[in-house]
Amino acid sequence: MTYKLLALDLDGTLLRHDGSLHERDRWAIERLQSGGVAVTICTGRLYSGSREAAVAARIQGPIACVDGSHIVDARDDREHYHASLTGDHAAQLRRVLERHRTASFVFAHDSIVHDAAGAPWSSYVRTWSPRVTVVERVTSHPYWEHERGLLAVVAIGSKDSVHAAAEELEGELGGAAFVVRFAVTRTADTHAMVVRAAGPTKGTAIAWLADYHGCTVDEVVVVGDWLNDVPMFQVAGRSFAMGSAPSFVKEHATEELSAWSADDAGVAEAIERAWGTL
């Protein structure tokens, strides 16, 4: 198989803890691009939190953000695809979060908004975008009623409050929203959930990007390290999981990398294994 497109997760995969690229990864990507292979990004971050990485990796063309909910061209910031929660669905989400009093972060207009309740967790979400605004009350912000809606909402709280809110949302919003909950590793009782429009995933993004670049999904190689990468592992022709990835993630990848994280140049290893020694 001759692979024509490489899609990369960012945090822990392409980007190291300080937000930089490993020089070996940068060099391998450049060699791959010079050979005519397209390289793109598929991340949970907002576009504003991804564009700098795209520039550093010299990526030309669309990148997929917010787990496939937002696809934007890194060359000129032109939007190709936007899926959000709007109208009654956004209103229902706001009411549920108010009832359960979670620390909430609104992802909209390529920025993040939160209030004082979110301050202890601001560093947790700040990696997704440098555009962060602190307001008096996040549930009163105009973004909830804006016609472009919300790309995503992150809610953090006790395990009981987050799980109760998630179950309520799954009942009220039905198939309109995708809701995922998980433990925050800092403390056992603290959990979080991400809510966004149903439909888009990193898997649908890979299909869109493959079509854009004129290839099939079987001709796509992907690299990732976390649960939200599983949908693109299930779609792409070849997939690599970082050594640090949870077992569930590795089970869905076609191969596991010896590199533990971005600090070990895992992207370069994946390129060498998929395209040969550069």
Tab-separated table of N, CA, C and O in Angstrom, residues 13 51 102 106 110 115 125-126 136 139 141 148 194 201 219 221 275:
chain	number	residue	atom	x	y	z
A	13	THR	N	1.223	13.462	21.062
A	13	THR	CA	1.571	12.760	19.822
A	13	THR	C	2.547	13.582	18.995
A	13	THR	O	3.683	13.174	18.760
A	51	ARG	N	-3.411	26.115	15.281
A	51	ARG	CA	-2.807	26.736	14.106
A	51	ARG	C	-1.290	26.880	14.233
A	51	ARG	O	-0.555	26.677	13.263
A	102	THR	N	-21.877	22.571	37.819
A	102	THR	CA	-20.528	22.162	37.429
A	102	THR	C	-19.700	23.401	37.062
A	102	THR	O	-20.239	24.461	36.765
A	106	VAL	N	-17.197	27.025	27.991
A	106	VAL	CA	-17.883	27.087	26.701
A	106	VAL	C	-16.857	27.286	25.593
A	106	VAL	O	-16.038	28.214	25.642
A	110	ASP	N	-14.195	30.033	18.334
A	110	ASP	CA	-12.776	29.726	18.399
A	110	ASP	C	-12.126	30.259	19.676
A	110	ASP	O	-10.961	30.684	19.672
A	115	ASP	N	-16.174	31.072	34.108
A	115	ASP	CA	-16.279	32.027	35.206
A	115	ASP	C	-15.397	31.571	36.369
A	115	ASP	O	-14.562	30.669	36.211
A	125	VAL	N	-7.883	23.247	30.606
A	125	VAL	CA	-8.498	23.485	29.296
A	125	VAL	C	-7.725	24.490	28.454
A	125	VAL	O	-7.955	24.589	27.245
A	126	ARG	N	-6.809	25.224	29.082
A	126	ARG	CA	-6.106	26.281	28.350
A	126	ARG	C	-5.272	25.754	27.194
A	126	ARG	O	-5.000	26.483	26.230
A	136	GLU	N	-18.277	36.968	34.463
A	136	GLU	CA	-18.907	36.905	35.781
A	136	GLU	C	-19.713	35.621	35.954
A	136	GLU	O	-19.682	34.987	37.017
A	139	THR	N	-22.916	30.838	32.348
A	139	THR	CA	-24.210	30.440	31.787
A	139	THR	C	-25.046	31.634	31.329
A	139	THR	O	-26.116	31.446	30.753
A	141	HIS	N	-23.571	34.007	29.358
A	141	HIS	CA	-22.843	34.562	28.219
A	141	HIS	C	-23.679	34.477	26.940
A	141	HIS	O	-24.413	33.503	26.723
A	148	ARG	N	-24.482	30.669	15.689
A	148	ARG	CA	-23.445	29.680	15.380
A	148	ARG	C	-23.294	28.644	16.483
A	148	ARG	O	-22.629	27.629	16.290
A	194	VAL	N	-17.404	16.050	28.216
A	194	VAL	CA	-17.380	16.892	27.028
A	194	VAL	C	-18.691	16.672	26.294
A	194	VAL	O	-19.108	15.532	26.080
A	201	THR	N	-16.754	13.030	14.380
A	201	THR	CA	-15.735	12.385	15.196
A	201	THR	C	-14.412	12.546	14.455
A	201	THR	O	-14.372	13.036	13.317
A	219	GLU	N	-5.746	4.685	2.336
A	219	GLU	CA	-4.443	5.285	2.021
A	219	GLU	C	-4.018	6.326	3.051
A	219	GLU	O	-3.089	7.099	2.811
A	221	VAL	N	-2.682	7.202	6.968
A	221	VAL	CA	-2.005	6.748	8.191
A	221	VAL	C	-2.318	7.746	9.291
A	221	VAL	O	-2.257	8.969	9.069
A	275	TRP	N	6.413	4.453	5.701
A	275	TRP	CA	6.959	4.855	4.408
A	275	TRP	C	8.402	4.400	4.192
A	275	TRP	O	8.997	4.684	3.157
